[in-house]
Amino acid sequence: MAPRETDDSVQLEPVFDAMLESMIVIDESGVIERVNKATQGMFGYEEKELVGRNIKMLMPGSEQVRHDNYLHRYQKTGKRRIIGIGREVQALRKDGSHFPANIAVGEISTSGEIRYVGLVRDLTDQRESEEQALRRREEMVNVSRLSIMGEMAAAMAHELNQPLTAIANYAAASTRLLDKGPTHTDDVKEALQEIYDQAHRAGEVIRRTRNFTKSAEVARGETTLSEVARPIRSLAELDTKANNIRLSWHIPVDLPGINVDSVQIQQVILNLIRNAVDAMRETDPEQRSISVSAKMTAPHQIRLEVCDHGHGVKDDRSGDIFNAFFTTKKTGMGMGLAICRTIVRSHGGELGFRKNDQRHGGCGSTFFFTIPT
């Protein structure tokens, strides 16, 4: 039976029904006593279909069991799981569809009787917006990876041209040896082995590039920074070698484990190296060097640094360098560092830079990012 309405409750009725969020009043056993109009719209029931029935009708099976346990535990021990706290749950519409909802429950006492008031908010639109934002971010991350490979195209072409030229030369030599007769069998076998080795070398370049550029769902896993960085070291060496830059690499194998999306962290590292390469276009060839290193900088934090000897970052641009669409390159999109910062922050770290001091030759910049262990 519904509680007796007082003058105050009658006066509050318009407010009750004007609320945009669902409000449900139940008794101690979970039987629905009152609902507002938003509840009817959210769940697809008319008021008469709800009043007098147990609140569990608005929950899928798994949530029904939890609801009974929560209610009984609270009445017996006073230990709160939802009441007075709130949480996210799955709710059930009349048509059988589920939707995510946030529910906050309060306790009221009238005439010595305990009742519970639930405020329910439909999270469907919020979740869809979050998923769309995540998809857009992943699309931009993938575009950024392709952009990096585009910038490295000259180095990739050079690296592929060498084994392909060797394959053509060894194939031509094999043909000439076969024309001379069967006495040169060993030489032909040796040439064929060289063709195999060079083809494998070219295939490795293509495989590494494909693995880095292909689109993939976010997949985090436990690994180490050394294992994450190892596959892209050869790609970085291609780029630096093609630009006459020395690359030193020091990422200790004994650093603590991390939980990351390896491809995204590889993208950040390679992007920072690419920027360092671009920063040294006008640097004296004798001073062209990039250092990639990693170390612990806090009890639960690893820091990776990419140090160059390029033109550095001007003071008037330092505040904008991580902003989207800001670039100092003639052909840059201005998204590389912005995307890198998004990736690093999504992993619980930070991206930054500093001007090099005399210990680093006094010129250039060091870009770095942190990752929690």
Coordinates of C-alpha atoms in Angstrom, one line a residue:
M1 CA 0.0 0.0 0.0
A2 CA 1.3 3.5 -0.9
P3 CA 2.1 5.8 2.1
R4 CA -0.5 8.3 3.1
E5 CA 0.0 11.6 1.3
T6 CA 0.4 14.7 3.4
D7 CA -0.2 18.3 2.3
D8 CA 3.6 18.7 1.9
S9 CA 3.8 15.6 -0.4
V10 CA 1.0 16.9 -2.5
Q11 CA 2.8 20.3 -2.9
L12 CA 6.0 18.4 -3.9
E13 CA 4.2 16.3 -6.5
P14 CA 4.9 18.7 -9.4
V15 CA 8.6 18.9 -8.4
F16 CA 8.7 15.1 -8.2
D17 CA 7.3 14.7 -11.7
A18 CA 9.3 17.6 -13.2
M19 CA 12.7 15.9 -12.4
L20 CA 14.6 14.8 -15.5
E21 CA 16.1 11.8 -13.7
S22 CA 14.2 8.8 -12.5
M23 CA 13.1 8.8 -8.9
I24 CA 11.8 5.6 -7.2
V25 CA 10.5 5.1 -3.7
I26 CA 10.5 1.6 -2.2
D27 CA 9.7 0.1 1.2
E28 CA 12.1 -2.1 3.3
S29 CA 11.3 -5.2 1.3
G30 CA 12.0 -3.5 -2.1
V31 CA 8.4 -3.0 -3.2
I32 CA 7.9 0.1 -5.3
E33 CA 5.6 2.7 -3.7
R34 CA 6.1 5.7 -6.0
V35 CA 7.7 6.6 -9.3
N36 CA 7.9 9.9 -11.2
K37 CA 7.2 10.5 -14.9
A38 CA 10.9 10.3 -15.8
T39 CA 10.9 6.7 -14.5
Q40 CA 8.1 5.7 -16.8
G41 CA 9.9 7.2 -19.8
M42 CA 13.2 5.7 -18.9
F43 CA 12.0 2.1 -18.3
G44 CA 9.0 2.1 -20.6
Y45 CA 6.4 1.2 -18.0
E46 CA 3.2 3.0 -16.9
E47 CA 3.0 3.9 -13.2
K48 CA 0.3 1.3 -12.5
E49 CA 2.6 -1.4 -13.9
L50 CA 5.3 -0.5 -11.3
V51 CA 3.7 0.4 -8.1
G52 CA 3.2 -2.6 -5.8
R53 CA 5.8 -4.7 -7.6
N54 CA 9.4 -5.4 -6.4
I55 CA 12.1 -3.1 -7.7
K56 CA 14.0 -6.1 -9.0
M57 CA 11.8 -6.1 -12.1
L58 CA 13.9 -3.2 -13.3
M59 CA 17.1 -5.2 -13.0
P60 CA 18.7 -8.0 -15.1
G61 CA 19.2 -11.3 -13.4
S62 CA 22.7 -10.7 -12.1
E63 CA 21.8 -7.4 -10.6
Q64 CA 18.7 -8.9 -8.9
V65 CA 20.9 -11.2 -6.8
R66 CA 23.2 -8.4 -5.8
H67 CA 20.3 -6.1 -4.9
D68 CA 18.8 -8.7 -2.4
N69 CA 22.3 -9.2 -0.8
Y70 CA 22.9 -5.5 -0.5
L71 CA 19.5 -4.8 1.1
H72 CA 19.7 -7.7 3.5
R73 CA 23.3 -6.9 4.5
Y74 CA 22.5 -3.3 5.1
Q75 CA 19.4 -4.0 7.2
K76 CA 21.4 -6.6 9.3
T77 CA 24.8 -4.9 9.6
G78 CA 24.4 -1.3 8.5
K79 CA 27.3 -1.8 6.0
R80 CA 26.7 0.3 2.9
R81 CA 27.2 -1.0 -0.6
I82 CA 24.8 1.3 -2.5
I83 CA 22.7 3.0 0.1
G84 CA 24.2 6.4 0.8
I85 CA 27.0 5.8 -1.7
G86 CA 25.7 5.1 -5.2
R87 CA 27.2 3.0 -8.0
E88 CA 26.9 2.2 -11.6
V89 CA 24.6 -0.8 -12.5
Q90 CA 22.9 -2.4 -15.4
A91 CA 19.2 -1.6 -15.7
L92 CA 16.4 -3.4 -17.5
R93 CA 13.7 -1.8 -19.7
K94 CA 10.2 -3.2 -20.3
D95 CA 11.3 -4.3 -23.8
G96 CA 14.1 -6.5 -22.3
S97 CA 17.0 -4.2 -23.3
H98 CA 19.7 -3.4 -20.8
F99 CA 21.3 0.0 -20.3
P100 CA 24.1 1.4 -18.0
A101 CA 22.7 3.5 -15.2
N102 CA 24.1 5.4 -12.1
I103 CA 22.0 4.9 -9.0
A104 CA 22.1 6.8 -5.8
V105 CA 20.0 5.6 -2.9
G106 CA 19.0 7.4 0.2
E107 CA 17.2 6.3 3.3
I108 CA 14.2 8.1 4.9
S109 CA 12.1 7.4 7.9
T110 CA 8.5 8.5 8.1
S111 CA 6.1 7.5 11.0
G112 CA 8.6 4.9 12.1
E113 CA 8.8 3.2 8.7
I114 CA 12.0 2.9 6.7
R115 CA 11.9 3.7 3.0
Y116 CA 14.5 4.1 0.3
V117 CA 14.6 6.7 -2.4
G118 CA 16.6 5.9 -5.6
L119 CA 17.7 8.4 -8.1
V120 CA 18.5 6.7 -11.4
R121 CA 20.4 8.4 -14.3
D122 CA 20.6 6.8 -17.7
L123 CA 24.3 6.7 -18.8
T124 CA 23.6 5.4 -22.4
D125 CA 24.4 8.7 -24.1
Q126 CA 27.4 9.4 -21.9
R127 CA 28.9 5.9 -22.7
E128 CA 28.2 6.4 -26.5
S129 CA 30.0 9.8 -26.4
E130 CA 33.0 8.3 -24.5
E131 CA 33.2 5.4 -27.1
Q132 CA 33.0 7.9 -30.0
A133 CA 35.8 10.0 -28.4
L134 CA 37.9 6.9 -27.9
R135 CA 37.4 5.9 -31.6
R136 CA 38.3 9.3 -32.8
R137 CA 41.4 9.3 -30.7
E138 CA 42.4 5.9 -32.0
E139 CA 41.8 7.0 -35.6
M140 CA 44.1 10.0 -35.0
V141 CA 46.7 7.8 -33.4
N142 CA 46.7 5.5 -36.5
V143 CA 46.9 8.5 -38.8
S144 CA 49.9 9.8 -36.8
R145 CA 51.6 6.4 -37.2
L146 CA 51.2 6.6 -40.9
S147 CA 52.5 10.1 -40.9
I148 CA 55.6 9.0 -39.1
M149 CA 56.2 6.3 -41.7
G150 CA 55.6 8.8 -44.5
E151 CA 58.3 11.1 -43.0
M152 CA 60.6 8.1 -42.9
A153 CA 59.8 7.0 -46.5
A154 CA 63.2 8.0 -47.9
A155 CA 65.1 5.9 -45.3
M156 CA 62.7 3.0 -45.9
A157 CA 63.2 3.2 -49.7
H158 CA 67.0 3.3 -49.3
E159 CA 67.0 0.3 -47.0
L160 CA 64.7 -1.7 -49.3
N161 CA 66.7 -0.7 -52.4
Q162 CA 69.9 -2.3 -51.1
P163 CA 68.6 -5.8 -50.8
L164 CA 66.6 -5.6 -53.9
T165 CA 69.6 -4.4 -55.9
A166 CA 71.7 -7.3 -54.4
I167 CA 68.9 -9.8 -55.4
A168 CA 69.0 -8.5 -59.0
N169 CA 72.8 -8.7 -59.1
Y170 CA 73.0 -12.2 -57.7
A171 CA 70.2 -13.5 -59.9
A172 CA 72.0 -12.1 -63.0
A173 CA 75.3 -13.7 -61.8
S174 CA 73.5 -17.1 -61.3
T175 CA 72.2 -16.9 -64.9
R176 CA 75.7 -16.3 -66.2
L177 CA 77.1 -19.2 -64.2
L178 CA 74.4 -21.6 -65.4
D179 CA 75.2 -20.6 -69.0
K180 CA 78.8 -21.7 -68.4
G181 CA 77.8 -25.2 -67.6
P182 CA 77.4 -27.5 -64.6
T183 CA 80.9 -26.9 -63.2
H184 CA 79.8 -23.8 -61.3
T185 CA 77.1 -25.5 -59.2
D186 CA 78.7 -24.4 -55.8
D187 CA 78.9 -20.8 -57.0
V188 CA 75.2 -20.9 -58.0
K189 CA 74.2 -22.3 -54.7
E190 CA 76.2 -19.5 -52.9
A191 CA 74.5 -16.9 -55.1
L192 CA 71.1 -18.4 -54.3
Q193 CA 71.8 -18.3 -50.6
E194 CA 72.7 -14.6 -50.9
I195 CA 69.4 -14.0 -52.7
Y196 CA 67.5 -15.7 -49.9
D197 CA 69.3 -13.7 -47.3
Q198 CA 68.7 -10.4 -49.0
A199 CA 65.0 -11.2 -49.6
H200 CA 64.7 -12.1 -45.9
R201 CA 66.3 -8.7 -45.0
A202 CA 63.8 -6.8 -47.2
G203 CA 60.9 -8.8 -45.8
E204 CA 62.0 -7.9 -42.3
V205 CA 61.9 -4.2 -43.1
I206 CA 58.4 -4.5 -44.6
R207 CA 57.2 -6.7 -41.7
R208 CA 58.4 -4.2 -39.1
T209 CA 56.8 -1.3 -41.0
R210 CA 53.5 -3.2 -41.4
N211 CA 53.4 -4.1 -37.7
F212 CA 53.9 -0.5 -36.6
T213 CA 51.4 1.1 -39.0
K214 CA 48.5 -1.4 -39.0
S215 CA 45.4 -0.3 -37.1
A216 CA 44.7 -2.2 -33.9
E217 CA 42.4 -2.0 -30.9
V218 CA 43.9 -0.8 -27.7
A219 CA 45.5 -3.8 -26.0
R220 CA 47.5 -3.2 -22.8
G221 CA 49.6 -5.9 -21.3
E222 CA 52.4 -6.4 -18.8
T223 CA 55.8 -6.0 -20.4
T224 CA 59.1 -4.0 -20.0
L225 CA 60.2 -0.8 -21.6
S226 CA 63.1 -2.6 -23.1
E227 CA 60.8 -5.2 -24.8
V228 CA 58.5 -2.4 -26.0
A229 CA 61.3 -0.4 -27.6
R230 CA 63.4 -3.2 -29.1
P231 CA 61.2 -3.8 -32.2
I232 CA 61.5 -0.1 -33.3
R233 CA 65.2 0.3 -32.7
S234 CA 65.9 -1.0 -36.2
L235 CA 63.4 1.5 -37.7
A236 CA 65.0 4.4 -35.8
E237 CA 68.4 3.3 -37.0
L238 CA 67.2 3.3 -40.6
D239 CA 66.1 6.9 -40.2
T240 CA 69.2 8.2 -38.4
K241 CA 71.6 6.4 -40.7
A242 CA 69.9 7.9 -43.8
N243 CA 70.3 11.4 -42.2
N244 CA 74.0 10.8 -41.2
I245 CA 73.1 10.9 -37.5
R246 CA 74.7 8.7 -34.8
L247 CA 72.1 7.0 -32.5
S248 CA 73.0 5.7 -29.1
W249 CA 70.5 3.5 -27.3
H250 CA 70.5 2.7 -23.6
I251 CA 67.3 1.2 -22.2
P252 CA 68.2 -1.2 -19.4
V253 CA 66.6 -4.6 -19.5
D254 CA 66.2 -4.8 -15.7
L255 CA 63.8 -1.9 -15.4
P256 CA 60.5 -2.8 -13.5
G257 CA 57.5 -4.0 -15.5
I258 CA 54.9 -1.7 -17.0
N259 CA 51.3 -2.2 -18.2
V260 CA 51.0 -0.4 -21.6
D261 CA 49.8 -0.6 -25.2
S262 CA 53.2 -1.4 -26.7
V263 CA 52.4 -0.1 -30.2
Q264 CA 51.3 3.3 -28.8
I265 CA 54.4 3.7 -26.7
Q266 CA 56.5 2.7 -29.7
Q267 CA 54.7 5.4 -31.6
V268 CA 55.7 8.0 -28.9
I269 CA 59.3 6.9 -28.9
L270 CA 59.6 6.9 -32.7
N271 CA 57.8 10.3 -33.0
L272 CA 60.3 11.9 -30.6
I273 CA 63.2 10.4 -32.5
R274 CA 61.8 11.7 -35.8
N275 CA 61.4 15.2 -34.3
A276 CA 65.0 15.0 -33.1
V277 CA 66.1 14.0 -36.7
D278 CA 64.2 17.0 -38.1
A279 CA 65.7 19.4 -35.5
M280 CA 69.3 18.6 -36.8
R281 CA 68.8 19.3 -40.5
E282 CA 71.2 22.3 -40.2
T283 CA 73.5 20.8 -37.5
D284 CA 77.2 20.2 -38.3
P285 CA 77.6 16.6 -39.3
E286 CA 80.2 16.0 -36.6
Q287 CA 77.7 17.0 -33.9
R288 CA 74.7 15.1 -35.2
S289 CA 73.8 12.5 -32.6
I290 CA 70.7 11.3 -30.8
S291 CA 70.6 9.6 -27.4
V292 CA 67.7 7.4 -26.3
S293 CA 67.9 6.4 -22.6
A294 CA 65.7 5.3 -19.8
K295 CA 66.0 5.2 -16.0
M296 CA 64.0 5.2 -12.8
T297 CA 63.2 8.7 -11.6
A298 CA 60.8 7.8 -8.7
P299 CA 60.0 4.7 -6.8
H300 CA 57.2 3.7 -9.2
Q301 CA 58.1 5.8 -12.3
I302 CA 60.3 5.2 -15.4
R303 CA 61.5 8.1 -17.5
L304 CA 62.5 7.8 -21.2
E305 CA 64.6 10.6 -22.7
V306 CA 65.4 11.5 -26.3
C307 CA 68.3 14.0 -26.5
D308 CA 69.3 15.8 -29.7
H309 CA 71.8 18.5 -30.7
G310 CA 69.5 20.4 -33.0
H311 CA 68.2 24.0 -33.1
G312 CA 66.2 23.6 -29.9
V313 CA 62.8 25.0 -29.0
K314 CA 62.5 28.8 -29.0
D315 CA 61.2 30.4 -25.8
D316 CA 58.2 32.0 -27.6
R317 CA 57.1 28.6 -28.8
S318 CA 57.6 26.5 -25.8
G319 CA 54.1 27.0 -24.4
D320 CA 52.4 25.9 -27.6
I321 CA 54.6 23.0 -28.7
F322 CA 52.2 20.3 -27.3
N323 CA 49.0 22.0 -28.7
A324 CA 47.2 20.4 -31.6
F325 CA 47.9 21.9 -35.1
F326 CA 51.0 23.8 -33.8
T327 CA 54.1 22.9 -35.8
T328 CA 57.5 24.3 -36.6
K329 CA 57.9 22.0 -39.7
K330 CA 57.1 23.3 -43.2
T331 CA 55.0 20.2 -44.0
G332 CA 54.0 19.1 -40.5
M333 CA 50.4 18.5 -39.4
G334 CA 51.0 19.7 -35.9
M335 CA 49.4 16.6 -34.4
G336 CA 52.4 14.5 -33.5
L337 CA 53.3 15.8 -30.1
A338 CA 49.6 16.5 -29.2
I339 CA 48.8 12.8 -29.9
C340 CA 51.9 11.7 -28.0
R341 CA 50.8 13.6 -25.0
T342 CA 47.4 12.1 -25.2
I343 CA 48.9 8.6 -25.3
V344 CA 51.3 9.2 -22.4
R345 CA 48.6 10.7 -20.2
S346 CA 46.2 7.9 -21.0
H347 CA 48.9 5.6 -19.5
G348 CA 49.2 7.7 -16.4
G349 CA 52.4 9.5 -17.4
E350 CA 53.5 13.0 -18.6
L351 CA 55.3 14.3 -21.6
G352 CA 57.7 17.2 -21.5
F353 CA 61.0 18.7 -22.6
R354 CA 63.9 20.8 -21.5
K355 CA 66.7 22.8 -23.1
N356 CA 70.0 21.0 -23.0
D357 CA 72.7 22.3 -20.6
Q358 CA 76.5 22.1 -20.9
R359 CA 76.5 18.4 -20.0
H360 CA 74.7 17.8 -23.3
G361 CA 76.8 20.2 -25.3
G362 CA 74.7 23.2 -24.5
C363 CA 72.5 23.0 -27.6
G364 CA 69.4 21.1 -28.6
S365 CA 66.6 19.7 -26.5
T366 CA 65.7 16.6 -24.5
F367 CA 62.1 15.4 -24.8
F368 CA 61.0 12.9 -22.2
F369 CA 58.0 11.0 -21.0
T370 CA 57.2 9.1 -17.8
I371 CA 55.4 5.8 -17.4
P372 CA 54.3 4.4 -14.0
T373 CA 55.6 0.9 -13.1

